[in-house]
Short mmCIF file of C-alpha atoms in Angstrom, two decimals:
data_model
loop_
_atom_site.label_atom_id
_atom_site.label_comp_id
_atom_site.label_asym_id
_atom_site.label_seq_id
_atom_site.Cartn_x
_atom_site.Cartn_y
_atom_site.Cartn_z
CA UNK M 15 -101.75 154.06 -9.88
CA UNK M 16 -100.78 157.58 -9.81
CA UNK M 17 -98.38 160.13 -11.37
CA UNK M 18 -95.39 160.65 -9.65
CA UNK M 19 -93.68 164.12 -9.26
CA UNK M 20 -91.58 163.38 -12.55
CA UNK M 21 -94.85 161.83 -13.96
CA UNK M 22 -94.02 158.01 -13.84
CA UNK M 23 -96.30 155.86 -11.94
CA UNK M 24 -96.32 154.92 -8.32
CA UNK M 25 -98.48 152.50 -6.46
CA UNK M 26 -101.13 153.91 -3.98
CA UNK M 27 -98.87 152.31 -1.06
CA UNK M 28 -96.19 154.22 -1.72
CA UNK M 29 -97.88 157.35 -1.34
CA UNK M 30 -97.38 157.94 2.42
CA UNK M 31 -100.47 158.88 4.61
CA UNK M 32 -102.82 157.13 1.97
CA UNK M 33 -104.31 154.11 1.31
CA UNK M 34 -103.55 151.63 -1.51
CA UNK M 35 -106.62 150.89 -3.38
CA UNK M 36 -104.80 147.54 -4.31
CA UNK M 37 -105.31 145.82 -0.72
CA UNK M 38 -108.86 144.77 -1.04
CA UNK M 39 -107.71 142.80 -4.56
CA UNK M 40 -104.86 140.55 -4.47
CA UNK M 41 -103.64 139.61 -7.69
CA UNK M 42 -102.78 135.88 -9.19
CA UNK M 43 -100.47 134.70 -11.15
CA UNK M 44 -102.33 134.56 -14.32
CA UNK M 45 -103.69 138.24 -13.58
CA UNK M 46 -107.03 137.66 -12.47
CA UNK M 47 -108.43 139.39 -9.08
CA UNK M 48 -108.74 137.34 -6.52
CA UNK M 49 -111.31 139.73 -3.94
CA UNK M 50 -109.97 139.38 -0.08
CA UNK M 51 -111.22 141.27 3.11
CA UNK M 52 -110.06 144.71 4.58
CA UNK M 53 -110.03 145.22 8.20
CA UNK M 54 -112.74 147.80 9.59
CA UNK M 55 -109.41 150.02 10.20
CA UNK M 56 -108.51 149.72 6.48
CA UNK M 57 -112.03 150.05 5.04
CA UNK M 58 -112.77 153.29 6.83
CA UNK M 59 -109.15 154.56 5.79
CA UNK M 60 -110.02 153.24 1.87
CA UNK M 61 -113.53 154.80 1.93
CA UNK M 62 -112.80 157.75 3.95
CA UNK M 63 -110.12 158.33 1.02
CA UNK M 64 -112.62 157.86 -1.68
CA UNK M 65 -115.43 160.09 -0.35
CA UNK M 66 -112.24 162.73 -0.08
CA UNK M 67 -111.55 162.28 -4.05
CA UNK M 68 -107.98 161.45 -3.17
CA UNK M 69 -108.45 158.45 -6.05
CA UNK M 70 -109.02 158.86 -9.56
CA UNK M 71 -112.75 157.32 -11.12
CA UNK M 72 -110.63 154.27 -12.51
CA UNK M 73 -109.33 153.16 -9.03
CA UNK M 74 -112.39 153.27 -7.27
CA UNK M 75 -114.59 151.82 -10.07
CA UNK M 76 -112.34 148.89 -9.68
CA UNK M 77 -112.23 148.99 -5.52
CA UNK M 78 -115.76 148.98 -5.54
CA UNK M 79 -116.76 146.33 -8.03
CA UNK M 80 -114.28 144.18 -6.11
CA UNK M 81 -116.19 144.69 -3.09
CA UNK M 82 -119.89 144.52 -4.60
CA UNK M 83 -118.42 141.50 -6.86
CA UNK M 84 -117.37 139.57 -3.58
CA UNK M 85 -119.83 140.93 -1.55
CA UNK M 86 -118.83 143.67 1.50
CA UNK M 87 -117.98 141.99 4.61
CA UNK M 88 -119.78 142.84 7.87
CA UNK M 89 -116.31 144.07 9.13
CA UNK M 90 -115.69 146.21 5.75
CA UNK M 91 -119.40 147.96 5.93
CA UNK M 92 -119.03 148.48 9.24
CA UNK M 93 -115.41 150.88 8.18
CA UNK M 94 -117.30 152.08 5.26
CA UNK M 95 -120.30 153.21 7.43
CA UNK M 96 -118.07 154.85 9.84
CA UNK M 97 -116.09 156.84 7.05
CA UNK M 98 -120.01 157.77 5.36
CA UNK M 99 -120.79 159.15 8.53
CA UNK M 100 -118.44 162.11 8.68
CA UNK M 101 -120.08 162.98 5.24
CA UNK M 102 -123.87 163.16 6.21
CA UNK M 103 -125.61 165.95 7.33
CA UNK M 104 -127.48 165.18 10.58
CA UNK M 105 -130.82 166.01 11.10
CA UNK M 106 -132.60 166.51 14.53
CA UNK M 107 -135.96 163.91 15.52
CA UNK M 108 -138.29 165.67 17.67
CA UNK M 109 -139.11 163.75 20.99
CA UNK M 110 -142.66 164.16 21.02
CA UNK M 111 -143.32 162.54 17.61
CA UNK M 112 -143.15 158.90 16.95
CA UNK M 113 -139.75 157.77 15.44
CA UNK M 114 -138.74 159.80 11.63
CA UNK M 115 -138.92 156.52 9.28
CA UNK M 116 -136.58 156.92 6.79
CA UNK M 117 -137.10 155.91 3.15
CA UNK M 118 -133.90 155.57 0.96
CA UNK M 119 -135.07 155.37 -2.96
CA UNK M 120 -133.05 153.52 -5.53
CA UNK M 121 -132.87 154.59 -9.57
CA UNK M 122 -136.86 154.19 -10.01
CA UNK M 123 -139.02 151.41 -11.21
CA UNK M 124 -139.77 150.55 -15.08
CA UNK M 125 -141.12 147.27 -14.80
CA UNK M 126 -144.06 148.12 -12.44
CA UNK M 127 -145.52 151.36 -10.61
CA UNK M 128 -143.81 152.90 -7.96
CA UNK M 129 -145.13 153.07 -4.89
CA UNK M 130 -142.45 154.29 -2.47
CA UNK M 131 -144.81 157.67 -2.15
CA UNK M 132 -147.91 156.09 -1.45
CA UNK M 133 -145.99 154.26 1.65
CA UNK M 134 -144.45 157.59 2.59
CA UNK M 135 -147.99 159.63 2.47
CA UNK M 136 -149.77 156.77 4.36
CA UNK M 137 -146.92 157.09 7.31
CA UNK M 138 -147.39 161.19 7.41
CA UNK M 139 -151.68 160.27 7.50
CA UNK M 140 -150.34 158.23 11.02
CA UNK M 141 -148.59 161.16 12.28
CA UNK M 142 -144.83 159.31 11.59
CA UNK M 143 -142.43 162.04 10.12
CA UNK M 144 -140.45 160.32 6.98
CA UNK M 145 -137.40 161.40 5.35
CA UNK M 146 -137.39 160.18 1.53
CA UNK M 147 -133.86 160.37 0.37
CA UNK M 148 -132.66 159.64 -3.41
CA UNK M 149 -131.59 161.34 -6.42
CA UNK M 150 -131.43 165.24 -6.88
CA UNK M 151 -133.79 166.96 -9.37
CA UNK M 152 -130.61 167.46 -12.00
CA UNK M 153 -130.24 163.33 -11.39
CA UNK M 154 -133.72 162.39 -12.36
CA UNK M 155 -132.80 163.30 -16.45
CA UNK M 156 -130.31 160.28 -16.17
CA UNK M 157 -132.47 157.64 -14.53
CA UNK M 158 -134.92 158.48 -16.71
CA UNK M 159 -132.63 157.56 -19.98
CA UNK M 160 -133.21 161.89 -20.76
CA UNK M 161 -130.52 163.91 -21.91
CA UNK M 162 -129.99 167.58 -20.02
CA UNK M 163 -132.12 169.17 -23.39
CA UNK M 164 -134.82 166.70 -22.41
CA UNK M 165 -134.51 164.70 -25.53
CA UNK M 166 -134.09 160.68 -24.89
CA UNK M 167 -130.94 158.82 -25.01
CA UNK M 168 -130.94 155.88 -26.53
CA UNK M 169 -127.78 154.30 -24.92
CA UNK M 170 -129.47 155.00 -21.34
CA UNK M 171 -131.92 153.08 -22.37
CA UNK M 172 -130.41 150.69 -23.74
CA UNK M 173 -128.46 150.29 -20.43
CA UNK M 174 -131.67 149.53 -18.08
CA UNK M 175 -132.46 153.59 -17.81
CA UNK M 176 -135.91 154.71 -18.13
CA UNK M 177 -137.26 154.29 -14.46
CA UNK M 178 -139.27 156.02 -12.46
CA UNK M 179 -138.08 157.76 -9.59
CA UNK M 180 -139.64 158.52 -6.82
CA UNK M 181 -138.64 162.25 -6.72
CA UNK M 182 -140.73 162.43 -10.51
CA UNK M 183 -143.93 161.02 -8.18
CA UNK M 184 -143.39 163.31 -5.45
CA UNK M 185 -143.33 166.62 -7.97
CA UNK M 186 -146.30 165.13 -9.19
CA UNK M 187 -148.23 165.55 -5.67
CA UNK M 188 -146.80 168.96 -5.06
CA UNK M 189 -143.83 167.51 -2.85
CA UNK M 190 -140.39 169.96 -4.15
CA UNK M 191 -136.80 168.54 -3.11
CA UNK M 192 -135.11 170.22 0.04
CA UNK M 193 -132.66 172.32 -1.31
CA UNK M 194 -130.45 172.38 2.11
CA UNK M 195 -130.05 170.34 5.66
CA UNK M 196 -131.64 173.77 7.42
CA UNK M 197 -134.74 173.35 4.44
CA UNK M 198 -134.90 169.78 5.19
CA UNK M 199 -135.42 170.29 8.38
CA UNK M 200 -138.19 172.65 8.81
CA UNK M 201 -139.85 170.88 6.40
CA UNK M 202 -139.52 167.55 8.08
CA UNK M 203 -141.07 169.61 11.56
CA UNK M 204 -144.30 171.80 9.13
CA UNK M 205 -144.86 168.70 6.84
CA UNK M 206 -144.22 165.63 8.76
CA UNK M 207 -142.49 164.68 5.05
CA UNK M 208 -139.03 165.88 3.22
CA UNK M 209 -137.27 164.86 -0.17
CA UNK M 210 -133.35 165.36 0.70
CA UNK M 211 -130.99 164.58 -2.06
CA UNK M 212 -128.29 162.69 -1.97
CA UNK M 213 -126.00 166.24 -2.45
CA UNK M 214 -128.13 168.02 0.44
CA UNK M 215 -127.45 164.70 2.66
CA UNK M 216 -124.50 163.66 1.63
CA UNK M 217 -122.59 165.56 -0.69
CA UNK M 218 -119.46 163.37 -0.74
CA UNK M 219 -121.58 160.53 -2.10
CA UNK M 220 -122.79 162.31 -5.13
CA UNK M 221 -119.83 161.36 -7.52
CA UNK M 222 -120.59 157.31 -6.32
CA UNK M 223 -123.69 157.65 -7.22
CA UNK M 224 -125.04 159.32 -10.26
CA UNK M 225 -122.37 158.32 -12.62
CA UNK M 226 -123.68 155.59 -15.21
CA UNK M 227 -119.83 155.17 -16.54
CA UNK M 228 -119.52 153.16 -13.44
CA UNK M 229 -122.68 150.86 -12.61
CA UNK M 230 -120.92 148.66 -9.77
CA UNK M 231 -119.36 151.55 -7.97
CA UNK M 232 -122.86 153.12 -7.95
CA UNK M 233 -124.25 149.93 -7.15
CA UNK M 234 -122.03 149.39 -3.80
CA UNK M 235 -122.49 153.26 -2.77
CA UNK M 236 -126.74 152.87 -2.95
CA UNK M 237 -126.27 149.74 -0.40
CA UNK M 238 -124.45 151.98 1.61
CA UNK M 239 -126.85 154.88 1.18
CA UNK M 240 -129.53 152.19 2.31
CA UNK M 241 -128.16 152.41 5.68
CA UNK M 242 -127.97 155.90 6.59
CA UNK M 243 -129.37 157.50 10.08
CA UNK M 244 -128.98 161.11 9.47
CA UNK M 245 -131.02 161.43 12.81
CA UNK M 246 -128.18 159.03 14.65
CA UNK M 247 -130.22 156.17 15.92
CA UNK M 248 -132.99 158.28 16.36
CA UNK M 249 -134.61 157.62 12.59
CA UNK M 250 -136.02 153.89 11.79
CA UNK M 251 -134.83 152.78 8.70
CA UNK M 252 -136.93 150.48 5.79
CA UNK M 253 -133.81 149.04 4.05
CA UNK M 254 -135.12 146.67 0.63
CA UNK M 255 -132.81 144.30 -0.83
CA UNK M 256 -132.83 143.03 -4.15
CA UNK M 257 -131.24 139.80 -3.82
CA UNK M 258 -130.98 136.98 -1.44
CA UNK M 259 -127.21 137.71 -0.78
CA UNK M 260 -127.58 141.15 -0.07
CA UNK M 261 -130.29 139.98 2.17
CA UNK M 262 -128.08 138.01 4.75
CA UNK M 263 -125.42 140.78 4.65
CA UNK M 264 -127.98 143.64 5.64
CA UNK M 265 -129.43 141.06 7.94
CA UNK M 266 -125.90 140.45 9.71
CA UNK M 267 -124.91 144.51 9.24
CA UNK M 268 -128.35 146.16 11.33
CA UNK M 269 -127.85 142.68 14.29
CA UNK M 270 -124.38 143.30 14.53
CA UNK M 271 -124.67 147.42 14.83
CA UNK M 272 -127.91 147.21 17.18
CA UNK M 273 -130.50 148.87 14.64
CA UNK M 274 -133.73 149.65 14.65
CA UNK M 275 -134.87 148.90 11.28
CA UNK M 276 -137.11 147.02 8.88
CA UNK M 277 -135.50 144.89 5.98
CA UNK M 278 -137.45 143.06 2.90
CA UNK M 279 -136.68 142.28 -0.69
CA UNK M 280 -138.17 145.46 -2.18
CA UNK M 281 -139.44 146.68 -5.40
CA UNK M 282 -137.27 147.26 -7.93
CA UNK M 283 -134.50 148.50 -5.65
CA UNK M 284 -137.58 150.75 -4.23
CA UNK M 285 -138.55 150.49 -0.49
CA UNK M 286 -141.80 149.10 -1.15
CA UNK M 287 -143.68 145.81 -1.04
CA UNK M 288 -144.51 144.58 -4.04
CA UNK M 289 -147.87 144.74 -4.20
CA UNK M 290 -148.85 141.35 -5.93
CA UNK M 291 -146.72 139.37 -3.61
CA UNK M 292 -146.37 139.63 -0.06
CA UNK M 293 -142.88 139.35 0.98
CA UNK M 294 -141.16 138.48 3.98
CA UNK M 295 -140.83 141.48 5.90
CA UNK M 296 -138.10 141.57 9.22
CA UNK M 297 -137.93 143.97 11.87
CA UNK M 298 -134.53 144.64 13.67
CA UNK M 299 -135.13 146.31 17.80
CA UNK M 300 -131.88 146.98 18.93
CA UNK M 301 -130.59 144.62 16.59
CA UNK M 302 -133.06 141.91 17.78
CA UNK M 303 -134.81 140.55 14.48
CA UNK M 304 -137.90 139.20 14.19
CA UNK M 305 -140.60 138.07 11.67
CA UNK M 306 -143.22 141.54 11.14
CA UNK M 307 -144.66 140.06 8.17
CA UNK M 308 -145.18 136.62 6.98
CA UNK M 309 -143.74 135.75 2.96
CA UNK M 310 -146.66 133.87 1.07
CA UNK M 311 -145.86 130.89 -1.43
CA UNK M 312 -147.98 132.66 -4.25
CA UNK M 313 -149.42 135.16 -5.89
CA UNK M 314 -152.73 137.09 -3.90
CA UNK M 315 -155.34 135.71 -4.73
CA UNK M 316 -156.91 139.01 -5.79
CA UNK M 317 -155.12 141.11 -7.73
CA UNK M 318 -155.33 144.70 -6.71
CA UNK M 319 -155.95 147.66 -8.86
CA UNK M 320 -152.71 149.31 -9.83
CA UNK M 321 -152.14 152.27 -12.27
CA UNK M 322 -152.68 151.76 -15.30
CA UNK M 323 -149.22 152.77 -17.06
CA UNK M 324 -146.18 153.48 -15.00
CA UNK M 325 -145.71 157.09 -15.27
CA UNK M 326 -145.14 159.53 -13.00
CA UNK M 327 -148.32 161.23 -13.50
CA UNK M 328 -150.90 158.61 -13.63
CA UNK M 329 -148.97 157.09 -10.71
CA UNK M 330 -149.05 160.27 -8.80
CA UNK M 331 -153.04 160.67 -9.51
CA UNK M 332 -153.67 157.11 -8.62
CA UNK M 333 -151.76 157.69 -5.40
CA UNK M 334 -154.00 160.22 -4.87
CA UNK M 335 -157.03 158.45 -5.43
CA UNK M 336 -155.27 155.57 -2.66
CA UNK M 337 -155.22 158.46 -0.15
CA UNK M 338 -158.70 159.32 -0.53
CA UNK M 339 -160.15 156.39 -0.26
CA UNK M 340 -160.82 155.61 -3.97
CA UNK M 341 -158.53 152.89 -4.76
CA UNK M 342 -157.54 150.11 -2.29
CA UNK M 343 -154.42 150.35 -0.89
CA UNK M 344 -152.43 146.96 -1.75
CA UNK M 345 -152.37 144.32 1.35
CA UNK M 346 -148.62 144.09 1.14
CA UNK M 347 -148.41 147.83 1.55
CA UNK M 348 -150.80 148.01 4.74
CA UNK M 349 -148.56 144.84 5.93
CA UNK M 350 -145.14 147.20 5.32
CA UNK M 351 -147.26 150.50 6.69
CA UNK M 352 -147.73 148.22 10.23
CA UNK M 353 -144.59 147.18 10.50
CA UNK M 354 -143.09 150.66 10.35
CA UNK M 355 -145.67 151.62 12.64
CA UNK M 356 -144.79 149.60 14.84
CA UNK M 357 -141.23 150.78 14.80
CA UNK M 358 -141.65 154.50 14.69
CA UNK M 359 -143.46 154.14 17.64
CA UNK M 360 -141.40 152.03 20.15
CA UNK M 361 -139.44 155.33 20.43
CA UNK M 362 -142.65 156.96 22.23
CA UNK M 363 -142.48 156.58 26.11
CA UNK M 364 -145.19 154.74 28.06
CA UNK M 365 -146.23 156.78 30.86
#
């Protein structure tokens, strides 16, 4: 709902040339919502609208936990891809490299160390160019449960803040944020590596994202965010999952749309294996899936040596030690570093 011109409210439908964000939940008699599918025509109008700001935080808080509640259809991501897309920066692969693999980070770990850097450094050592993408540097202070002064909130923390992000690791070894799509760029062709946040990538996304007010409208944006090609079919994505729903719906989104991709149950919402289990891990060729690497019934049987706490800093330096040599890189880890090998390269030519 909306004010109107003499400040009464009007429904979304009314308002001509805009979507109503009350189509995707029809209401029952005793006032509960009752989630029902958009069209691909009406999700790219209702999204396209949203990334626009045309809707107040209210309306799309309740759109999008409708959607996340139900669970997206393949039709609706599809429209909700196709509206994301006129919002992301593109970014240019160069031909004589193996395929960028792109690396979309969630809100951190707390529960165990994060790893998505180690995966990313290992893929750079193989001469793969990978785009990390996540949180900005002014976004860390809130997934970390810190307030702007630095001080700790407790409320984030009592709301599941406190992770680890992947951008905190990446400081740690030197790695700074791109600060623009031209930055990103040269850094992806000196470094073979580049940090882009979410407001250098996608700017329109920002709002969806960062805003803990709103945990399911954040929560449907970051699976959306998981599927982003800022090269255009160029860049091989490693899209983690979290739960076995969200597993068959990425599974049915990257066959339908002819991907080239890798998809798992990550870390923590990190694109990682974890590294004391291996997982299942699927690869998608032009939508084709198959079985990379197989899911074991148990626990390894020898536990690798992780970092001792879950900081950013003693992960960074035991990341460091990993790349040298020092510390054994996790089996599941090598298992996820072939797979994306294995992708980034079927975009080389055999001559």
């Amino acid at each position: 709902m909306h004010p109107g011109p003499t400040g009464g409210k009007v429904s979304g439908a009314s308002i001509a040339g805009r979507p109503s964000l009350a189509t995707p939940i029809k209401e029952s008699g005793d006032g509960a919502g009752e989630a029902r599918d958009l069209d691909e025509k009406n999700a790219y109008a209702l999204f396209a609208a949203i990334l626009a700001g045309e809707f107040p935080a209210a309306e799309i808080g309740a759109v999008s936990g409708a959607l996340q509640s139900k669970g997206a259809s393949l039709i609706e991501m599809q429209g909700c891809m196709r509206a994301l897309y006129a919002h992301v920066g593109r970014l240019e692969a160069t031909a004589e490299r193996p395929r960028p693999v792109i690396l979309p980070t969630g809100g951190g770990a707390r529960r165990q160390p994060n790893l998505t850097a180690l995966l990313a450094l290992l893929l750079k050592r193989y001469g793969v160019p990978v785009l990390v993408h996540g949180l900005a540097r002014g976004e860390v202070d809130v997934a970390s449960g810190a307030t702007r002064d630095g001080e700790t909130d407790p409320a984030a923390s009592a709301a599941g803040f406190g992770r680890v992000t992947t951008l905190e690791i990446l400081l740690e070894l030197g790695i700074e944020p791109a600060t623009s799509l031209a930055d990103a760029q040269a850094r992806l062709a000196q470094n073979q590596i580049v940090y882009a946040p979410a407001a250098v990538l996608a700017p329109g996304l920002v709002p969806l994202l960062d805003d803990r007010a709103r945990p399911r409208t954040r929560s449907f944006a970051r699976s959306l965010v998981k599927l982003i090609d800022p090269f255009r079919g160029d860049g091989y994505r490693v899209v983690s999952v979290t739960h076995t729903g969200q597993l068959r719906r990425m599974r049915d989104f990257l066959s339908a749309t002819n991907a080239d991709a890798l998809l798992f149950r990550g870390t923590e919402g990190e694109p990682f294996a974890n590294p004391l289990r291996q997982t299942q891990v699927e690869t998608f060729a032009k939508g084709i899936r198959s079985i990379c690497a197989e899911k074991e019934s148990c626990s390894l049987v020898a536990i690798p040596p992780l970092p001792a706490t879950i900081d950013a800093s003693t992960t960074a330096a035991w990341i460091a030690q990993a790349l040298a040599g020092e510390m054994p890189v996790p089996a599941p880890i090598i298992a996820e570093l072939a797979c994306c090998l294995q992708g980034a390269r079927r975009a080389i030519a055999v001559v």
